[in-house]
Structures are given as C-alpha cells and as structure tokens.
Amino acid sequence: MKNILILFLLLFFVVDLSAKETVFKNDYTIWKDADILIWTKDSNLAVSPKELCLSLKRINASIGEPKCRTFGEWERDSVTALYGEWLKNNLAPNLDADHLRARSPEMIKKINNLEDKTVIYLTQKDNQLYVALFEELSASPKTVQILPYTKNQIEQGDIIANALFKNKAERRLTKEERKKKAEEPDPYYKETAKHHSWVGVAYGKTQASLPLTPKSWYKNKLDSRIKSYRNTKDSLSLWNFIEDEAPLASIYFGRTWYGFIGAEFFYRYSSHKAKIDNTDPIYQELDYWKFNRHEIGISLVFSKNYHSFSFLETSPYAFIGFQYSFFNEEIGLKKGVEPSRFYETRIKFENVYKGALFGAGTHLIFFKHYGLNLKAGIGSRGRMLDSDPSSEAASEPTIIGGSTIDCFINLGIEYYWSLK
Amino acid sequence: MFFFVACTSSHQWSAVHPSYKKGISSNDAIGIVGTQNAFILSRAKWFSNRLEIPMDSIHQKTDHLIISNFINEFKINYPQASVFPDSVEKDWPTESQKLDKSIFLKGRLPAQGIVISHENKTPPYLFILHEFLIGTDLDRNLYYDYTQGDQELEIKTTVHHITAILSYTLWDNLNQRPLLSSVVEIQEPFSTRLTQEQLKLISQKAVKQIHKEFSRRIIP
C-alpha cells in the first residue's frame, strides 16, 4: 500500500514537471514591489490577481509588496484587442520570440510605454495555460511558457509565480534614475578602456653595449682593468671598474588610467664583479670583490590596449622614468691576510647615483588577470646634476661614475586587476 | 578559411514558419494579392527592340503579358485561386522579413488580427506577390542582399539569360502569419531571338518553382 502511494506521488511529480514547457525565455527583470498587470482575451481569468500576488510573496521573498490587477486598459483597447486575439491564435510550442512580435506601430508604442510594469498575458488552450510575459522596450514577449491549467486559483497562482518570478527581484528605479538610464549608452558603446593595475616580477639581462652598435664605442671601457685597487684609464663610466654584463631581476607594480597613461614603480637588482687586473700581484690577498646594484625608480608609461582575442589583451607601451642607483660593495680578503695599503685606499663609489631610463615593451594579458611582459630599454646613472659646479670645481676630486649607461631586456610575469 | 568563405556565399532564399507543416493542396482557396503593381521591367529599350513593341507601351504590354500569364498558370495549379485587387493591401504596413543573415524581403503584409476578404470571399491563404522583376542576366543577390546593394550593375552587351526575380509571401489569412516567404530567380537561356512565347515560358517556370516551394514540408 505504502509503495503504491510512493509510486503515485512520484508519478504525480513527473507529470507535474513534464507539463511545464518553456517555449523560449529571454532575460527580463523582476522588480521589487512589482506592478503586475494580468491581460487575457479569454472569457474567464485563469488566476485572480489577489491570489497571484499572495503566491508571489510566498515564492519570492525578495519581491517585496507586489501589486497585481487585471489590465483593463488593454482589454478594452481596440489596438491591443487585435494583437491579443492574434496572440491567442498564434501561441504555440516551437516558436521564437520573433514569431510572436507585435507588428502594429501603435501596439509597439503601448508596450514601450509600460515603463517598469510587467504584463502577463494568459490564455487557456486544451487544459494548458499559455503565459507570455511582456516588458517595456520589446515588441515581442520576453518569455512564453506552457503551464498546467488548474481550476484551483491558489495552485494556479503558485504555478505562474514559480515559472516566471523565481529570480531575485531588483529595486525599482526612481523617475530620475530611469531617465538617466535611458540616456546611458548601450553596453556595446560603453566599452571605454579599462584601468589596469598590475604587480610583477621580471628577470633579464643588462649590458653596456647596445645591440647593433659598433664595438669601438665601448672598447676602452670594457677592456679597462683596475690596477692597484684604484687606477683605471678613465673613471667617467663605472664600466671601467665593474663587469657590465649581468643578470637583472626586478619587481614592480604599476597602473594605467583610461588604457593610455600610467605609472610604474620598480626595484631592480644586479650584481657586478670588479674588473681587477689579474696580472697585478697586489690582488693575491683578495678573495672576492663585487658591487651589488640596487635601483629604485618610477616611470611614466604610455600604452594602448588592443583586444586581440577573447582571452588576450595586448598592451604595447613606451616608458620614460628616473631612478636612483646604489652600489653596495662586497669585498673580502683571504683568510689570515692583512690588508695592504692599496686595499685601504681603494676606490669608493658615490653613495647614490641619479639617472634616467626609457624604453618600450608590451604586456600580454591573458584571461584578464595573468600577464606576460617583455620590456627593453636604456638606463643611465651619473652624478647629481641639480647643483651648479662650485668655483673650486677644478680642485674637487673627480666623481667616479659620472655617466654610466647600459641597456637591458627582461621578461616578467604579472598579475592584473582590471578595474572598470 | 576559403572553404568557410565559399560556404557563406550561398544564401537561404526562403523562410518557413514553424507552423507550416502540412503544405497547401491544390484544392485550397488562395487569394492572389499584389499583382497590379508588382511588375518591374529593367532594360526596357532592349526588350522594346527585340519584341518590336514601341518604347512608350513596353512596360504596360510586357506587364500585361507576363502577369496575366502568371495568373493563368497559377490558377491551373490552384483552381480555387482568385485575384484580389491591389486596393485590399492599401493600408497594410510595409515590413522587412528576414530570410537569411543579410537577405531581407520587403513588402506589405496584412495587420495582425485582421482577416482579409474580398467580395465575400475569405480564403484561408493569401499569395502576396511583392515584386516581379524582368531583366537580363540579373542576380538576386544584388537586389535582396543588403551587403551587396551598393554594387554597381554592369550592363553587358551580350545577353546570356533573361532573368525573372520574384518575391512573394504565402500568408495564413486566418491566423495572420507568414507561412512561407521566398525570393525566386528564374534564368531563361537567350541566344539571338526573343519572342513573347519565351516571356510566357518564364512566368510558367516561375509558377512551377513556386508550386514546388509550396509543397515543401518541414521535417519536424
């Protein structure tokens, strides 16, 4: 007996579920405190407005205090009467929204003037209830559903509410908000460039000689060796003292505004060995001698976004910036060796050098968040040029590294925040 | 890629309503609408020379010749058909129907909710002829594909075909819906001589083609 009851219940649900059919369903808004207008050309109303409203409140907690009534204006109007009759004849399964479009300009105007009211059209056909939902600004119904028909008004209200009004309700807009929204450009037009923020780490290489330039430009500097801890041919460029080729690591973060102008803060690190003259016996006491270069700076970035594929945004850019360079000396003597006089009086670099850098690169942003960054440029560091040389300039000691230029290239991985 | 391009160049020239499953039979009553103003003759001078009809009456005479022949042929296939005067479609709104991605058919269709009748006849179907174009070596793409509408037509001195392009809608008069909308192109080979019989043959072929399309059924 119990089994039969379960089977019966199961069958009931199966029938109930299969009875509901969605002909088509496009997006429509469910308004909070909605105005629901029931429109029919049938002689009897399938659901009473009161019951429908109670069902709505029962089924959708977010709908607030809906108001339901029969749409008398449309039931009496000759324009809507024609379309209503036509709908009654033409509502059928296997149709698209376009097949049910209202063609008469007067009818379209009436639908457009609905504002934020929702119209549900009901018609009963062979024990089924056809429901079409209309919203402003659309000549065809937003959705058409074929629902089971029942004489029980409460049940019918629940069926309709379940089929059409289950989603979360949105707040109704005020008159001013509606006006503003109507004047807003559509989503396709509104595609202004996004603001990007990013953080990244990069690894690359730095060297003094620019590719495709003659070797002779650098020959003197690169061939130079430090004798007796301080003597070189020339002291203008630091490349006379230290190796120029070195791996370059950097971390950075930046942001662009309107996809065009941006700024990037960066920190770069590279380690350069001192170029000692190995033939000089003085260095026999020396274990290691190198300079760690730390650079911090900010650059101004000009970029342009290209939406190359659905998953990829390309953003080529050019940058110009300034930086401070710090050379941190690391030196050590062999164990148990006393430092020589030359060691004690070895060259000292300036505490800080100031320089500029410029270059170009491109960001490749995958899936809006994951970026690759290829960047190349030229950087300089030298003495502070913001004070005039004093009258005693000639007697002042020469500044080591008055102008040190290198080029660099690096590849970075980045994380993006794409903020609207 | 080329394959893709090649595929997109062939268009669908008719649209069928999902409810048009049965196809109409030859015993169905059909009202023929729009025949009085549908005819257009291009290259009138060419036709005037070949058919030896003076220029001032070429439009009128070919119109009468082709359309009356078309109606007669139509009535042979559908004996219950009757011609409605163009005055019935005076108040119908002009609309575009989409046949394919870039193919649109423009014509007048009855309003929703209004059944058309004339002289106490209310046929369940209306055959609405929108345009009947006669010319030489025409291509319907240039007339109905809006992406190609701006192309200039080159008039060639040597004529290979006499072309007829017809656009029509089969209308469900009782439920006011377009059952079948189509653009038909008939190419009749032309060698040296043009006779009135040849023009009649073109309208016969057009009716045959329309008849074929009417009996087409959708596979559910």
XYZ file of C-alpha atoms in Angstrom:
640
model
C 0.000 0.000 0.000
C 2.805 2.347 1.012
C 4.715 1.503 -2.161
C 1.740 2.315 -4.299
C 1.364 5.627 -2.539
C 5.014 6.500 -3.181
C 4.659 5.442 -6.788
C 1.570 7.553 -7.110
C 3.319 10.557 -5.583
C 6.309 10.037 -7.869
C 4.073 9.783 -10.892
C 2.295 12.927 -9.820
C 5.544 14.875 -9.694
C 6.758 13.505 -13.012
C 3.527 14.527 -14.677
C 3.668 17.871 -12.981
C 7.192 18.569 -14.139
C 6.689 17.403 -17.692
C 3.565 19.502 -18.009
C 5.582 22.697 -17.823
C 7.242 23.704 -21.052
C 9.312 26.755 -21.847
C 8.755 27.892 -25.420
C 11.523 30.470 -25.119
C 12.988 32.571 -22.391
C 14.919 35.806 -22.760
C 16.183 37.987 -19.957
C 13.659 40.099 -18.140
C 13.698 41.993 -14.888
C 11.690 41.140 -11.833
C 11.095 44.366 -9.976
C 10.811 44.691 -6.239
C 7.302 45.848 -5.284
C 6.367 44.933 -8.853
C 3.301 46.129 -10.706
C 1.900 43.005 -12.345
C -0.826 43.506 -14.939
C -2.802 40.469 -15.985
C -4.046 40.580 -19.563
C -6.245 37.994 -21.178
C -8.684 37.633 -24.054
C -10.299 34.563 -22.508
C -13.768 34.843 -21.040
C -12.600 33.788 -17.603
C -9.492 34.825 -15.763
C -7.244 31.825 -15.042
C -5.878 33.348 -11.863
C -7.220 36.078 -9.658
C -4.853 38.999 -9.135
C -5.098 38.648 -5.384
C -4.070 35.006 -5.419
C -1.214 35.694 -7.803
C 0.133 38.393 -5.511
C -0.065 36.114 -2.500
C 1.740 33.388 -4.450
C 4.449 35.840 -5.476
C 5.053 36.840 -1.890
C 5.121 33.206 -0.825
C 7.522 32.066 -3.509
C 9.831 35.034 -3.922
C 10.909 36.649 -0.654
C 12.786 39.414 -2.453
C 9.755 40.691 -4.367
C 8.501 42.885 -1.509
C 4.930 44.131 -1.795
C 3.763 43.386 -5.359
C 0.596 44.915 -6.757
C -1.458 42.791 -9.138
C -4.515 43.751 -11.154
C -6.240 42.897 -14.398
C -5.113 45.109 -17.239
C -8.460 46.672 -18.052
C -6.995 49.393 -20.288
C -5.626 46.809 -22.688
C -8.675 44.589 -22.510
C -10.844 47.448 -23.709
C -8.485 48.948 -26.293
C -9.020 48.094 -29.961
C -5.322 48.072 -30.867
C -4.397 45.704 -28.068
C -7.548 43.682 -28.711
C -6.322 42.867 -32.222
C -2.921 41.813 -31.015
C -4.397 39.940 -28.056
C -6.679 37.945 -30.323
C -3.791 37.306 -32.657
C -1.642 36.051 -29.769
C -4.414 33.743 -28.674
C -4.451 32.149 -32.120
C -0.718 32.071 -32.574
C 0.730 30.996 -29.236
C 2.160 27.550 -29.872
C 5.178 25.464 -28.980
C 8.332 25.623 -31.149
C 8.247 29.353 -31.774
C 10.849 32.055 -31.416
C 10.234 35.430 -29.847
C 10.309 36.958 -33.311
C 7.367 34.868 -34.481
C 5.223 36.476 -31.792
C 6.372 40.041 -32.363
C 3.751 42.751 -32.324
C 3.843 44.396 -35.748
C 1.451 47.256 -35.402
C 3.287 50.503 -34.525
C 0.525 51.519 -32.110
C 0.862 48.241 -30.247
C 4.639 48.576 -30.067
C 4.200 52.058 -28.663
C 1.860 50.757 -25.986
C 4.393 48.122 -24.935
C 7.189 50.688 -24.917
C 5.183 52.887 -22.586
C 4.828 50.201 -19.928
C 7.801 51.634 -18.009
C 8.597 49.284 -15.153
C 5.295 47.433 -15.137
C 5.168 43.778 -16.094
C 2.353 42.407 -18.232
C 1.496 38.734 -18.209
C -0.761 37.522 -20.970
C -2.762 34.403 -20.160
C -4.695 32.155 -22.456
C -6.048 28.698 -21.870
C -5.785 26.024 -24.567
C -6.661 22.332 -24.146
C -6.083 22.146 -20.416
C -2.887 24.109 -20.650
C -2.209 27.684 -19.741
C -0.067 29.729 -22.104
C 1.704 32.572 -20.355
C 3.542 35.326 -22.209
C 5.437 37.986 -20.310
C 5.842 41.498 -21.725
C 8.205 44.201 -20.616
C 8.846 47.697 -21.900
C 11.019 48.286 -24.998
C 10.458 44.888 -26.567
C 7.807 44.265 -29.217
C 7.862 40.523 -28.630
C 7.211 38.639 -25.408
C 10.242 38.119 -23.197
C 9.205 34.600 -22.356
C 6.436 32.195 -23.250
C 5.681 29.226 -21.025
C 3.132 26.462 -21.300
C 1.918 25.639 -17.805
C -0.548 23.116 -16.434
C -4.020 24.559 -16.052
C -5.930 24.107 -12.847
C -9.223 25.446 -11.548
C -7.678 25.908 -8.112
C -6.744 29.581 -8.080
C -4.169 29.263 -5.296
C -2.400 26.438 -7.090
C -2.539 28.292 -10.397
C -1.009 31.357 -8.781
C 1.823 29.239 -7.410
C 2.442 27.638 -10.795
C 2.701 31.002 -12.540
C 4.831 32.552 -9.806
C 7.169 29.559 -9.841
C 7.544 29.596 -13.596
C 8.095 33.320 -14.094
C 9.043 35.082 -10.885
C 11.545 32.908 -9.097
C 14.660 35.002 -9.670
C 15.837 37.710 -7.353
C 13.917 40.967 -7.614
C 15.658 44.235 -8.371
C 14.915 47.601 -6.842
C 12.618 49.766 -8.946
C 14.262 52.894 -10.223
C 13.046 56.374 -9.486
C 11.917 58.643 -12.321
C 15.306 60.402 -12.399
C 17.204 57.122 -12.387
C 15.072 55.776 -15.218
C 15.673 58.908 -17.228
C 19.392 58.693 -16.630
C 19.448 55.030 -17.541
C 17.574 55.698 -20.770
C 20.224 58.187 -21.791
C 23.109 55.874 -20.986
C 24.960 54.463 -23.964
C 24.279 50.801 -24.573
C 26.760 48.210 -23.317
C 28.474 47.915 -26.701
C 29.095 51.632 -26.887
C 30.179 51.877 -23.291
C 33.377 49.926 -23.857
C 35.782 52.508 -22.528
C 39.313 51.372 -21.857
C 39.818 49.668 -18.574
C 42.116 50.791 -15.835
C 44.733 48.189 -15.229
C 46.764 47.675 -12.103
C 49.492 45.123 -12.012
C 52.255 43.657 -9.923
C 55.038 41.619 -11.468
C 58.452 40.058 -11.201
C 60.874 40.025 -14.084
C 64.177 38.513 -14.973
C 66.512 39.573 -17.731
C 69.889 40.813 -18.686
C 71.774 44.050 -18.583
C 74.902 45.034 -20.503
C 76.742 48.138 -21.547
C 76.918 47.629 -25.281
C 73.784 48.347 -27.241
C 72.980 45.744 -29.867
C 73.808 46.818 -33.446
C 76.244 49.497 -32.349
C 79.985 49.367 -33.097
C 82.221 47.655 -30.549
C 84.669 50.531 -30.725
C 82.261 52.700 -28.745
C 82.730 50.552 -25.675
C 86.164 49.040 -26.267
C 88.042 51.361 -23.911
C 85.570 50.979 -21.095
C 85.122 47.262 -21.377
C 88.808 46.481 -21.732
C 89.742 48.652 -18.805
C 91.028 46.936 -15.655
C 91.537 48.270 -12.126
C 95.172 48.430 -11.149
C 96.214 48.671 -7.510
C 92.597 48.866 -6.361
C 92.091 52.328 -7.876
C 93.815 53.071 -11.145
C 91.917 52.906 -14.409
C 92.327 54.672 -17.750
C 89.169 56.588 -17.185
C 86.712 56.974 -14.347
C 83.721 58.525 -16.085
C 81.850 55.269 -16.558
C 81.512 52.636 -13.884
C 82.037 50.016 -16.572
C 85.712 50.857 -16.291
C 85.601 49.304 -12.823
C 82.965 46.592 -12.886
C 81.681 43.939 -15.290
C 78.806 45.250 -17.326
C 77.068 42.019 -18.287
C 74.898 40.677 -15.504
C 71.536 39.048 -14.890
C 68.901 41.554 -13.885
C 65.999 40.881 -11.558
C 63.196 43.278 -10.815
C 59.923 43.626 -9.033
C 57.448 46.308 -9.952
C 53.894 47.490 -9.674
C 52.003 49.926 -11.776
C 48.691 51.185 -13.015
C 47.314 52.705 -16.202
C 44.402 55.080 -16.430
C 41.974 55.013 -19.344
C 44.225 52.498 -21.077
C 46.605 55.259 -22.039
C 48.694 56.849 -19.321
C 50.210 55.075 -16.382
C 52.955 54.906 -13.812
C 55.173 52.109 -12.647
C 57.344 51.826 -9.528
C 60.205 49.434 -9.786
C 63.107 47.963 -7.927
C 65.942 46.300 -9.846
C 68.853 44.290 -8.669
C 72.017 43.131 -10.388
C 75.419 42.042 -9.178
C 78.637 43.167 -10.889
C 82.158 41.848 -10.297
C 85.041 44.289 -10.034
C 87.347 44.061 -13.033
C 90.706 43.546 -11.367
C 93.871 43.192 -13.349
C 94.830 39.632 -12.583
C 98.436 40.242 -13.567
C 98.776 42.665 -10.678
C 100.263 40.660 -7.694
C 98.611 43.025 -5.258
C 95.323 41.181 -5.689
C 96.707 37.913 -4.323
C 95.327 38.886 -0.929
C 91.811 39.410 -2.377
C 89.164 36.737 -2.077
C 86.220 38.460 -3.766
C 85.194 41.974 -4.757
C 81.883 42.867 -6.248
C 79.246 45.550 -6.271
C 75.537 44.858 -5.866
C 73.499 47.376 -7.733
C 70.115 48.356 -6.313
C 67.938 50.694 -8.286
C 64.574 52.170 -7.447
C 62.586 54.497 -9.559
C 59.348 55.457 -11.158
C 58.469 55.625 -14.822
C 55.690 57.218 -16.776
C 54.036 54.737 -19.123
C 52.118 55.450 -22.306
C 50.205 52.465 -23.598
C 47.373 51.404 -25.835
C 45.109 48.411 -25.377
C 44.195 46.017 -28.129
C 41.587 43.353 -27.543
C 43.288 40.734 -29.718
C 41.234 37.670 -28.805
C 38.510 36.938 -26.315
C 41.153 35.708 -23.880
C 44.006 38.043 -24.725
C 44.567 41.730 -24.404
C 47.749 43.208 -25.815
C 49.041 46.457 -24.459
C 52.207 47.820 -26.067
C 53.764 50.709 -24.219
C 56.651 53.145 -24.053
C 58.089 54.445 -20.827
C 60.362 57.164 -19.527
C 61.444 57.497 -15.939
C 64.086 58.302 -13.415
C 65.915 56.194 -10.914
C 68.333 56.175 -8.026
C 71.183 53.666 -8.128
C 73.002 52.386 -5.092
C 76.164 50.314 -5.408
C 76.728 48.192 -2.402
C 80.305 46.985 -2.206
C 81.094 43.457 -1.077
C 84.735 42.750 -0.584
C 86.643 40.104 1.329
C 90.265 39.142 1.825
C 91.623 35.665 2.004
C 91.778 34.202 5.492
C 94.529 35.455 7.691
C 95.801 38.058 5.261
C 96.461 41.582 6.415
C 95.029 44.219 4.073
C 97.577 46.128 2.078
C 97.860 49.900 1.900
C 96.304 49.821 -1.543
C 93.341 47.854 -0.189
C 92.704 50.501 2.430
C 92.771 53.314 -0.114
C 90.747 51.562 -2.799
C 88.203 53.415 -4.897
C 84.889 54.381 -3.405
C 81.754 54.846 -5.463
C 79.303 57.601 -4.720
C 76.577 56.797 -2.179
C 73.872 57.295 -4.738
C 73.664 57.981 -8.426
C 70.752 59.548 -10.169
C 69.726 58.572 -13.654
C 67.065 58.256 -16.259
C 65.694 55.392 -18.280
C 63.459 54.952 -21.279
C 62.322 52.141 -23.487
C 59.382 50.180 -24.755
C 57.656 46.879 -24.252
C 54.400 45.053 -24.362
C 52.042 43.494 -21.862
C 50.166 40.380 -22.911
C 47.218 39.920 -20.564
C 45.578 36.507 -20.622
C 42.121 35.938 -19.208
C 42.041 39.466 -17.747
C 44.443 38.614 -14.924
C 47.609 36.853 -15.995
C 50.211 38.899 -17.780
C 53.473 38.451 -19.574
C 55.629 41.497 -20.007
C 58.514 41.927 -22.405
C 60.453 45.104 -21.851
C 63.653 46.621 -23.196
C 65.301 49.937 -22.636
C 68.299 52.040 -21.848
C 69.165 53.320 -18.406
C 71.726 55.774 -17.155
C 73.147 56.731 -13.800
C 75.528 59.509 -13.021
C 76.347 62.365 -10.778
C 73.789 64.774 -9.394
C 73.410 67.465 -11.963
C 70.981 69.532 -9.959
C 73.674 71.804 -8.427
C 75.936 74.150 -10.303
C 79.657 73.334 -10.186
C 81.310 75.437 -7.495
C 84.174 77.822 -8.156
C 86.541 75.296 -6.669
C 85.343 72.591 -9.007
C 88.734 72.122 -10.541
C 90.268 71.240 -7.209
C 87.469 68.839 -6.224
C 88.184 65.155 -6.642
C 86.741 63.571 -9.772
C 83.435 61.814 -9.270
C 83.681 58.158 -10.182
C 80.880 57.025 -12.462
C 79.785 60.393 -13.733
C 77.971 58.748 -16.603
C 77.229 55.035 -16.712
C 74.868 53.807 -19.386
C 73.576 50.312 -20.014
C 70.749 48.651 -21.859
C 68.501 45.953 -20.516
C 65.865 43.473 -21.552
C 63.610 41.439 -19.311
C 60.632 39.173 -19.287
C 58.124 39.465 -16.490
C 55.150 37.608 -15.174
C 52.362 39.712 -13.788
C 49.064 39.622 -12.066
C 46.407 42.099 -13.152
C 43.463 43.718 -11.554
C 41.240 45.026 -14.267
C 39.199 47.715 -12.673
C 36.421 49.387 -14.580
C 39.270 29.573 -44.431
C 38.459 29.649 -48.129
C 36.068 26.829 -47.600
C 34.344 28.886 -44.956
C 34.082 31.891 -47.240
C 32.783 29.720 -50.033
C 30.123 28.301 -47.747
C 28.830 31.655 -46.619
C 28.352 32.916 -50.153
C 25.341 30.683 -50.769
C 22.268 32.080 -49.101
C 18.992 30.731 -47.966
C 16.303 32.283 -50.104
C 13.186 31.325 -48.233
C 11.869 31.354 -44.686
C 9.261 28.937 -43.389
C 7.107 29.409 -40.310
C 7.290 26.520 -37.826
C 3.533 26.017 -38.090
C 3.677 25.476 -41.877
C 3.970 21.727 -41.699
C 1.267 20.472 -43.957
C 1.906 22.288 -47.212
C -1.107 23.535 -49.128
C -3.034 21.375 -51.529
C -4.263 22.340 -54.972
C -7.848 22.472 -53.681
C -7.131 25.180 -51.138
C -8.605 28.580 -51.818
C -5.908 31.197 -52.274
C -6.316 34.918 -52.719
C -3.731 36.408 -55.084
C -2.758 39.892 -53.946
C -0.376 42.482 -55.325
C -0.284 41.574 -58.992
C -1.225 45.019 -60.253
C 1.841 46.812 -59.026
C 4.452 44.108 -58.717
C 5.863 44.136 -62.220
C 9.144 45.884 -62.978
C 10.931 45.740 -66.319
C 14.591 46.627 -66.490
C 16.406 47.363 -69.780
C 13.142 48.412 -71.387
C 14.856 49.567 -74.557
C 16.485 46.204 -75.096
C 13.144 44.460 -74.736
C 11.438 47.066 -76.869
C 13.862 46.415 -79.738
C 13.682 42.652 -79.504
C 9.916 42.353 -79.119
C 9.207 45.150 -81.605
C 6.974 46.964 -79.168
C 7.281 50.775 -79.083
C 9.026 52.202 -76.034
C 6.001 54.110 -74.767
C 3.992 50.966 -74.247
C 6.681 48.374 -73.482
C 6.149 48.420 -69.704
C 2.420 48.153 -69.970
C 2.409 45.420 -72.598
C 5.042 43.177 -71.010
C 3.358 43.681 -67.628
C 0.061 42.507 -69.016
C 1.646 39.664 -70.970
C 3.688 38.231 -68.116
C 1.369 38.855 -65.169
C -1.774 37.604 -66.879
C 0.115 34.526 -67.985
C 1.434 34.106 -64.464
C -2.078 34.299 -63.001
C -3.410 31.818 -65.555
C -0.641 29.376 -64.799
C -1.240 29.857 -61.077
C -4.926 29.095 -61.493
C -4.112 25.912 -63.404
C -2.170 24.676 -60.368
C -4.641 26.057 -57.847
C -8.109 26.156 -59.417
C -9.645 27.709 -56.298
C -7.367 30.742 -56.515
C -8.893 34.149 -57.094
C -7.290 37.504 -57.807
C -7.785 40.287 -55.280
C -7.317 43.878 -56.414
C -4.364 45.788 -55.029
C -6.748 48.057 -53.149
C -7.026 45.438 -50.367
C -3.381 45.944 -49.467
C -3.617 49.734 -49.432
C -3.483 50.012 -45.636
C -1.100 47.170 -44.954
C 2.120 48.140 -43.256
C 5.345 47.634 -45.220
C 7.752 45.356 -43.449
C 11.011 43.531 -43.891
C 11.189 39.805 -43.439
C 14.491 38.166 -42.742
C 15.320 35.209 -44.972
C 18.994 34.845 -44.195
C 21.755 36.693 -42.400
C 21.891 39.520 -44.921
C 18.841 38.740 -47.054
C 15.742 40.777 -46.358
C 12.490 40.744 -48.227
C 10.496 43.937 -48.104
C 6.787 44.032 -48.766
C 3.322 44.743 -47.476
C 1.682 42.288 -45.114
C -1.790 42.340 -43.540
C -2.080 43.582 -39.972
C -2.261 41.205 -37.034
C -5.766 40.227 -36.059
C -7.390 41.291 -39.351
C -8.719 38.676 -41.776
C -8.703 39.795 -45.415
C -11.777 39.183 -47.513
C -12.960 40.479 -50.850
C -16.394 40.127 -52.439
C -17.474 37.816 -49.606
C -14.562 35.506 -50.262
C -12.324 34.754 -47.295
C -9.642 32.369 -48.492
C -7.551 30.664 -45.798
C -4.383 31.591 -47.687
C -3.139 34.667 -49.472
C -0.451 34.625 -52.100
C 1.122 38.084 -51.820
C 3.331 38.964 -54.767
C 5.737 41.715 -53.709
C 7.903 42.109 -56.796
C 8.165 40.561 -60.231
C 11.321 41.780 -61.903
C 12.264 41.009 -65.502
C 15.657 41.840 -66.924
C 18.777 40.420 -68.476
C 21.432 38.482 -66.603
C 20.297 39.645 -63.177
C 21.403 38.263 -59.839
C 19.009 38.282 -56.896
C 21.945 38.867 -54.538
C 22.269 42.376 -55.876
C 18.640 43.110 -55.119
C 17.995 41.365 -51.813
C 21.364 41.134 -50.070
C 21.855 44.442 -48.332
C 25.609 43.921 -48.145
C 25.728 43.888 -51.929
C 23.109 46.517 -52.582
C 25.665 49.227 -53.229
C 27.342 47.376 -56.083
C 27.039 48.951 -59.453
C 25.427 46.863 -62.120
C 27.379 46.464 -65.279
C 25.202 46.291 -68.370
C 26.721 43.767 -70.713
C 26.159 43.940 -74.422
C 25.909 40.197 -74.842
C 22.920 38.710 -73.089
C 23.015 35.096 -71.969
C 19.842 34.860 -69.932
C 16.517 36.541 -69.482
C 16.032 36.703 -65.726
C 12.916 36.854 -63.626
C 13.182 37.578 -59.911
C 10.027 37.188 -57.838
C 9.477 37.800 -54.185
C 6.340 36.569 -52.514
C 4.782 35.607 -49.187
C 2.317 32.831 -48.583
C 0.104 34.265 -45.873
C -2.043 32.425 -43.388
C -5.127 34.623 -43.648
C -6.926 33.154 -40.654
C -4.041 33.365 -38.190
C -2.177 36.243 -39.857
C 1.284 34.790 -40.100
C 3.746 34.445 -42.974
C 3.895 30.737 -43.734
C 6.454 30.928 -46.472
C 8.450 33.868 -47.759
C 10.760 33.450 -50.668
C 12.756 35.065 -53.450
C 12.697 33.046 -56.674
C 15.156 33.501 -59.504
C 14.440 32.110 -62.967
C 17.146 32.145 -65.629
C 15.921 31.520 -69.175
C 18.714 30.988 -71.733
C 18.762 33.541 -74.522
C 20.552 33.151 -77.839
C 19.509 35.515 -80.608
C 15.771 35.932 -80.844
C 13.303 36.956 -78.183
C 9.639 36.103 -78.561
C 6.595 36.734 -76.426
C 6.338 32.966 -76.051
C 9.665 32.975 -74.276
C 8.397 35.511 -71.766
C 5.323 33.377 -71.181
C 7.612 30.433 -70.597
C 9.408 32.379 -67.883
C 6.182 33.014 -65.966
C 5.310 29.341 -66.367
C 8.641 28.376 -64.877
C 8.116 30.827 -62.036
C 4.771 29.269 -61.153
C 6.293 25.810 -61.324
C 9.015 26.874 -58.917
C 6.506 28.455 -56.539
C 4.376 25.336 -56.661
C 7.423 23.294 -55.740
C 8.173 25.545 -52.792
C 4.549 25.459 -51.593
C 4.576 21.707 -51.297
C 7.832 21.696 -49.388
C 7.339 20.369 -45.903
C 9.381 20.928 -42.811
C 10.781 17.850 -41.195
C 9.718 18.000 -37.567
